[in-house]
Amino acid sequence: MNEAMAKRESVRHFSGAPLQPEEISQIMWAAQGISRGRSARTVPSAGALYPLELYLAAGDGVYHYLPAENGLERTSGDNVLLSLSAAALGQAAVRKAPAVVIITAVYERIGRKYGARGNRYVEIEAGHAAQNVLLTAVSLGLGAVPIGAFQDARVQEVLGLPPDHRPLYLIPVGHPEKRRRCEVGKLRG
Ligand SMILES: Cc1cc2nc3c(=O)[nH]c(=O)nc-3n(C[C@H](O)[C@H](O)[C@H](O)COP(=O)(O)O)c2cc1C
């Protein structure tokens, strides 16, 4: 865990290699999977109301994460990575990653109990889930970057999300591109 925290950094350049199903499974489980019994999750949740809904966009479609099965249900067979990148102000990491984890939230689930303060709880919880994704990526030898700069309505439209699933974070994940290093002396040459 310490090693993963020490190595974590935002990775925005990917090699193009695909993710293995086990890697995707591990990442989605870390973000929102069942950890104990029937309902306890890997991420804490105010009042155990679990407002987060996770999606995965990859080259072969869009998937909704089902915690009870640690499984993915395909909601679209389209490759939306290019449109998703456009919705994220053209950020290249979104279209170059083999997969993007999308954290969305149903605010109403928590608002019923906590009122306006529930909004804060939802967003704190999304941060817990995102950090688990980032650290799990590192522990699998992968890289990721949390992205908050995007147009909510366009992301919702591109992914075909239900109206109450509000996107909070896009997290492109992939194999880090091996960067070429130049020696400073040679550059000055
Ligand atoms: C709430 C939040 C939103 C962010 N949004 C973006 C983003 O839209 N695009 C991006 O490339 N990085 C984004 N980042 C990543 C930060 O730029 C990055 O964490 C910061 O520069 C520190 O670098 P490091 O993650 O390598 O330590 C975001 C980070 C956070 C916490």
mmCIF file of C-alpha atoms and ligand atoms in Angstrom:
data_model
loop_
_atom_site.group_PDB
_atom_site.id
_atom_site.type_symbol
_atom_site.label_atom_id
_atom_site.label_comp_id
_atom_site.label_asym_id
_atom_site.label_seq_id
_atom_site.Cartn_x
_atom_site.Cartn_y
_atom_site.Cartn_z
ATOM 1 C CA MET A 1 0.000 0.000 0.000
ATOM 2 C CA ASN A 2 2.802 2.426 0.897
ATOM 3 C CA GLU A 3 4.538 1.544 -2.342
ATOM 4 C CA ALA A 4 1.385 2.224 -4.379
ATOM 5 C CA MET A 5 0.904 5.590 -2.650
ATOM 6 C CA ALA A 6 4.536 6.544 -3.226
ATOM 7 C CA LYS A 7 4.366 5.616 -6.904
ATOM 8 C CA ARG A 8 0.966 7.160 -7.666
ATOM 9 C CA GLU A 9 1.095 9.989 -10.163
ATOM 10 C CA SER A 10 -1.267 11.189 -12.852
ATOM 11 C CA VAL A 11 -0.607 9.196 -16.020
ATOM 12 C CA ARG A 12 -2.022 10.772 -19.196
ATOM 13 C CA HIS A 13 -0.067 8.871 -21.889
ATOM 14 C CA PHE A 14 -0.865 5.234 -22.587
ATOM 15 C CA SER A 15 0.870 2.566 -24.676
ATOM 16 C CA GLY A 16 -2.293 1.395 -26.448
ATOM 17 C CA ALA A 17 -2.124 -2.108 -24.929
ATOM 18 C CA PRO A 18 -5.551 -3.369 -23.800
ATOM 19 C CA LEU A 19 -6.496 -4.138 -20.209
ATOM 20 C CA GLN A 20 -7.060 -7.755 -19.219
ATOM 21 C CA PRO A 21 -10.517 -8.722 -17.869
ATOM 22 C CA GLU A 22 -8.948 -9.533 -14.467
ATOM 23 C CA GLU A 23 -7.417 -6.057 -14.316
ATOM 24 C CA ILE A 24 -10.766 -4.426 -15.088
ATOM 25 C CA SER A 25 -12.474 -6.628 -12.525
ATOM 26 C CA GLN A 26 -9.932 -5.698 -9.839
ATOM 27 C CA ILE A 27 -10.249 -1.976 -10.582
ATOM 28 C CA MET A 28 -14.054 -1.934 -10.534
ATOM 29 C CA TRP A 29 -14.133 -4.020 -7.355
ATOM 30 C CA ALA A 30 -11.714 -1.609 -5.675
ATOM 31 C CA ALA A 31 -13.984 1.304 -6.594
ATOM 32 C CA GLN A 32 -17.294 -0.097 -5.417
ATOM 33 C CA GLY A 33 -17.164 -3.865 -4.909
ATOM 34 C CA ILE A 34 -18.673 -5.904 -2.086
ATOM 35 C CA SER A 35 -16.013 -6.461 0.574
ATOM 36 C CA ARG A 36 -17.861 -8.232 3.443
ATOM 37 C CA GLY A 37 -21.216 -9.964 3.687
ATOM 38 C CA ARG A 38 -23.880 -8.989 1.184
ATOM 39 C CA SER A 39 -23.580 -5.240 1.134
ATOM 40 C CA ALA A 40 -20.417 -3.799 2.735
ATOM 41 C CA ARG A 41 -18.286 -2.156 0.089
ATOM 42 C CA THR A 42 -14.629 -1.392 -0.450
ATOM 43 C CA VAL A 43 -15.458 2.305 -0.030
ATOM 44 C CA PRO A 44 -17.154 3.885 3.015
ATOM 45 C CA SER A 45 -20.582 5.421 2.462
ATOM 46 C CA ALA A 46 -22.434 7.964 4.661
ATOM 47 C CA GLY A 47 -25.375 6.119 6.251
ATOM 48 C CA ALA A 48 -24.498 3.071 4.088
ATOM 49 C CA LEU A 49 -26.756 4.541 1.392
ATOM 50 C CA TYR A 50 -24.344 3.853 -1.491
ATOM 51 C CA PRO A 51 -25.132 6.671 -3.924
ATOM 52 C CA LEU A 52 -22.394 5.829 -6.441
ATOM 53 C CA GLU A 53 -22.973 4.066 -9.763
ATOM 54 C CA LEU A 54 -19.941 3.110 -11.820
ATOM 55 C CA TYR A 55 -19.509 2.747 -15.546
ATOM 56 C CA LEU A 56 -16.675 1.663 -17.797
ATOM 57 C CA ALA A 57 -16.178 2.925 -21.347
ATOM 58 C CA ALA A 58 -13.862 0.828 -23.535
ATOM 59 C CA GLY A 59 -13.287 0.236 -27.239
ATOM 60 C CA ASP A 60 -16.073 -2.333 -27.400
ATOM 61 C CA GLY A 61 -18.770 -0.440 -25.555
ATOM 62 C CA VAL A 62 -20.094 1.054 -22.357
ATOM 63 C CA TYR A 63 -20.695 -1.066 -19.252
ATOM 64 C CA HIS A 64 -22.528 -0.550 -15.962
ATOM 65 C CA TYR A 65 -20.865 -2.077 -12.884
ATOM 66 C CA LEU A 66 -22.977 -4.475 -10.798
ATOM 67 C CA PRO A 67 -21.432 -4.722 -7.294
ATOM 68 C CA ALA A 68 -23.471 -7.767 -6.198
ATOM 69 C CA GLU A 69 -21.920 -9.843 -8.991
ATOM 70 C CA ASN A 70 -18.668 -7.926 -9.384
ATOM 71 C CA GLY A 71 -19.777 -7.929 -13.006
ATOM 72 C CA LEU A 72 -20.341 -5.579 -15.890
ATOM 73 C CA GLU A 73 -23.565 -5.201 -17.855
ATOM 74 C CA ARG A 74 -23.113 -3.816 -21.372
ATOM 75 C CA THR A 75 -25.347 -0.795 -21.956
ATOM 76 C CA SER A 76 -24.008 0.081 -25.421
ATOM 77 C CA GLY A 77 -21.827 -1.589 -28.049
ATOM 78 C CA ASP A 78 -20.444 1.718 -29.320
ATOM 79 C CA ASN A 79 -16.908 2.967 -28.900
ATOM 80 C CA VAL A 80 -17.598 6.359 -27.294
ATOM 81 C CA LEU A 81 -14.044 7.228 -26.245
ATOM 82 C CA LEU A 82 -13.633 9.911 -28.910
ATOM 83 C CA SER A 83 -16.949 11.590 -28.035
ATOM 84 C CA LEU A 84 -16.161 11.231 -24.344
ATOM 85 C CA SER A 85 -12.832 12.991 -24.925
ATOM 86 C CA ALA A 86 -14.684 15.799 -26.748
ATOM 87 C CA ALA A 87 -17.032 16.096 -23.749
ATOM 88 C CA ALA A 88 -13.897 16.385 -21.580
ATOM 89 C CA LEU A 89 -12.688 19.467 -23.446
ATOM 90 C CA GLY A 90 -10.704 17.318 -25.892
ATOM 91 C CA GLN A 91 -8.424 15.780 -23.247
ATOM 92 C CA ALA A 92 -6.349 13.172 -25.089
ATOM 93 C CA ALA A 93 -5.998 10.826 -22.110
ATOM 94 C CA VAL A 94 -9.701 10.005 -22.432
ATOM 95 C CA ARG A 95 -9.509 8.839 -26.056
ATOM 96 C CA LYS A 96 -6.057 7.207 -25.795
ATOM 97 C CA ALA A 97 -6.740 5.052 -22.729
ATOM 98 C CA PRO A 98 -7.988 1.518 -23.341
ATOM 99 C CA ALA A 99 -10.674 2.109 -20.713
ATOM 100 C CA VAL A 100 -12.204 4.957 -18.739
ATOM 101 C CA VAL A 101 -13.865 4.429 -15.363
ATOM 102 C CA ILE A 102 -16.772 6.806 -14.845
ATOM 103 C CA ILE A 103 -17.955 7.559 -11.319
ATOM 104 C CA THR A 104 -21.530 8.820 -11.235
ATOM 105 C CA ALA A 105 -23.807 9.506 -8.292
ATOM 106 C CA VAL A 106 -27.521 9.396 -7.553
ATOM 107 C CA TYR A 107 -27.763 12.370 -5.184
ATOM 108 C CA GLU A 108 -31.395 11.608 -4.285
ATOM 109 C CA ARG A 109 -30.368 8.410 -2.465
ATOM 110 C CA ILE A 110 -28.528 10.387 0.171
ATOM 111 C CA GLY A 111 -30.479 13.671 0.071
ATOM 112 C CA ARG A 112 -33.563 11.972 1.547
ATOM 113 C CA LYS A 113 -31.694 11.410 4.802
ATOM 114 C CA TYR A 114 -29.124 14.189 4.924
ATOM 115 C CA GLY A 115 -30.732 17.035 2.943
ATOM 116 C CA ALA A 116 -28.342 19.559 1.389
ATOM 117 C CA ARG A 117 -25.394 18.238 3.402
ATOM 118 C CA GLY A 118 -25.795 14.965 1.542
ATOM 119 C CA ASN A 119 -24.279 16.613 -1.554
ATOM 120 C CA ARG A 120 -21.011 16.988 0.310
ATOM 121 C CA TYR A 121 -21.125 13.354 1.428
ATOM 122 C CA VAL A 122 -21.683 12.115 -2.130
ATOM 123 C CA GLU A 123 -18.667 13.988 -3.442
ATOM 124 C CA ILE A 124 -16.424 12.913 -0.571
ATOM 125 C CA GLU A 125 -17.431 9.325 -1.292
ATOM 126 C CA ALA A 126 -16.576 9.707 -4.967
ATOM 127 C CA GLY A 127 -13.085 10.763 -3.850
ATOM 128 C CA HIS A 128 -12.711 7.559 -1.805
ATOM 129 C CA ALA A 129 -13.718 5.463 -4.812
ATOM 130 C CA ALA A 130 -11.405 7.369 -7.156
ATOM 131 C CA GLN A 131 -8.399 6.946 -4.858
ATOM 132 C CA ASN A 132 -9.014 3.199 -4.712
ATOM 133 C CA VAL A 133 -9.008 3.130 -8.535
ATOM 134 C CA LEU A 134 -5.775 5.130 -8.703
ATOM 135 C CA LEU A 135 -3.925 2.990 -6.138
ATOM 136 C CA THR A 136 -5.183 -0.276 -7.594
ATOM 137 C CA ALA A 137 -3.997 0.832 -11.025
ATOM 138 C CA VAL A 138 -0.508 1.442 -9.625
ATOM 139 C CA SER A 139 -0.475 -1.920 -7.839
ATOM 140 C CA LEU A 140 -1.311 -3.624 -11.171
ATOM 141 C CA GLY A 141 1.503 -1.778 -12.971
ATOM 142 C CA LEU A 142 -1.017 0.485 -14.706
ATOM 143 C CA GLY A 143 -1.461 4.249 -14.728
ATOM 144 C CA ALA A 144 -4.495 6.522 -14.388
ATOM 145 C CA VAL A 145 -5.543 10.146 -14.057
ATOM 146 C CA PRO A 146 -8.643 11.535 -12.316
ATOM 147 C CA ILE A 147 -10.475 13.977 -14.598
ATOM 148 C CA GLY A 148 -12.961 16.534 -13.338
ATOM 149 C CA ALA A 149 -12.946 18.947 -16.294
ATOM 150 C CA PHE A 150 -15.853 17.916 -18.523
ATOM 151 C CA GLN A 151 -19.310 18.999 -19.584
ATOM 152 C CA ASP A 152 -21.740 17.043 -17.430
ATOM 153 C CA ALA A 153 -24.653 17.045 -19.891
ATOM 154 C CA ARG A 154 -22.469 15.906 -22.796
ATOM 155 C CA VAL A 155 -20.913 13.103 -20.754
ATOM 156 C CA GLN A 156 -24.403 11.982 -19.747
ATOM 157 C CA GLU A 157 -25.533 12.022 -23.360
ATOM 158 C CA VAL A 158 -22.448 10.256 -24.775
ATOM 159 C CA LEU A 159 -22.676 7.454 -22.210
ATOM 160 C CA GLY A 160 -26.474 7.225 -22.372
ATOM 161 C CA LEU A 161 -26.721 7.556 -18.587
ATOM 162 C CA PRO A 162 -30.057 7.593 -16.746
ATOM 163 C CA PRO A 163 -30.904 11.246 -15.902
ATOM 164 C CA ASP A 164 -30.296 10.775 -12.162
ATOM 165 C CA HIS A 165 -26.807 9.233 -12.646
ATOM 166 C CA ARG A 166 -24.701 12.405 -12.500
ATOM 167 C CA PRO A 167 -21.088 12.073 -13.654
ATOM 168 C CA LEU A 168 -18.471 13.221 -11.126
ATOM 169 C CA TYR A 169 -15.182 11.790 -12.339
ATOM 170 C CA LEU A 170 -13.698 10.236 -15.488
ATOM 171 C CA ILE A 171 -10.639 8.078 -14.809
ATOM 172 C CA PRO A 172 -8.723 6.891 -17.876
ATOM 173 C CA VAL A 173 -6.697 3.767 -17.014
ATOM 174 C CA GLY A 174 -4.077 1.984 -19.095
ATOM 175 C CA HIS A 175 -0.502 0.852 -19.486
ATOM 176 C CA PRO A 176 1.785 3.849 -19.098
ATOM 177 C CA GLU A 177 3.622 4.787 -22.270
ATOM 178 C CA LYS A 178 7.367 4.308 -21.927
ATOM 179 C CA ARG A 179 8.691 7.842 -22.191
ATOM 180 C CA ARG A 180 11.946 8.565 -24.020
ATOM 181 C CA ARG A 181 14.418 10.322 -21.778
ATOM 182 C CA CYS A 182 16.916 12.877 -23.080
ATOM 183 C CA GLU A 183 20.053 13.795 -21.219
ATOM 184 C CA VAL A 184 20.168 17.517 -20.500
ATOM 185 C CA GLY A 185 23.784 17.724 -21.769
ATOM 186 C CA LYS A 186 22.778 16.316 -25.144
ATOM 187 C CA LEU A 187 19.855 18.761 -25.434
ATOM 188 C CA ARG A 188 22.192 21.725 -24.831
ATOM 189 C CA GLY A 189 24.775 20.108 -27.188
HETATM 190 C C1 LIG B 1 -10.751 17.021 -8.522
HETATM 191 C C2 LIG B 1 -9.624 16.826 -9.509
HETATM 192 C C3 LIG B 1 -9.859 17.104 -10.847
HETATM 193 C C4 LIG B 1 -8.840 16.887 -11.780
HETATM 194 N N1 LIG B 1 -9.115 17.101 -13.089
HETATM 195 C C5 LIG B 1 -8.149 16.864 -14.006
HETATM 196 C C6 LIG B 1 -8.441 17.029 -15.385
HETATM 197 O O1 LIG B 1 -9.528 17.416 -15.792
HETATM 198 N N2 LIG B 1 -7.441 16.725 -16.267
HETATM 199 C C7 LIG B 1 -6.196 16.284 -15.869
HETATM 200 O O2 LIG B 1 -5.356 16.020 -16.725
HETATM 201 N N3 LIG B 1 -5.911 16.124 -14.554
HETATM 202 C C8 LIG B 1 -6.853 16.389 -13.623
HETATM 203 N N4 LIG B 1 -6.587 16.185 -12.299
HETATM 204 C C9 LIG B 1 -5.260 15.671 -11.897
HETATM 205 C C10 LIG B 1 -4.361 16.792 -11.355
HETATM 206 O O3 LIG B 1 -3.981 17.658 -12.416
HETATM 207 C C11 LIG B 1 -3.118 16.145 -10.712
HETATM 208 O O4 LIG B 1 -3.507 15.308 -9.656
HETATM 209 C C12 LIG B 1 -2.154 17.202 -10.175
HETATM 210 O O5 LIG B 1 -1.554 17.924 -11.237
HETATM 211 C C13 LIG B 1 -1.040 16.596 -9.308
HETATM 212 O O6 LIG B 1 -0.270 15.670 -10.069
HETATM 213 P P1 LIG B 1 -0.169 14.124 -9.671
HETATM 214 O O7 LIG B 1 -1.548 13.540 -9.682
HETATM 215 O O8 LIG B 1 0.739 13.511 -10.703
HETATM 216 O O9 LIG B 1 0.415 14.041 -8.287
HETATM 217 C C14 LIG B 1 -7.566 16.413 -11.357
HETATM 218 C C15 LIG B 1 -7.351 16.135 -10.009
HETATM 219 C C16 LIG B 1 -8.373 16.318 -9.100
HETATM 220 C C17 LIG B 1 -8.120 15.990 -7.645
#
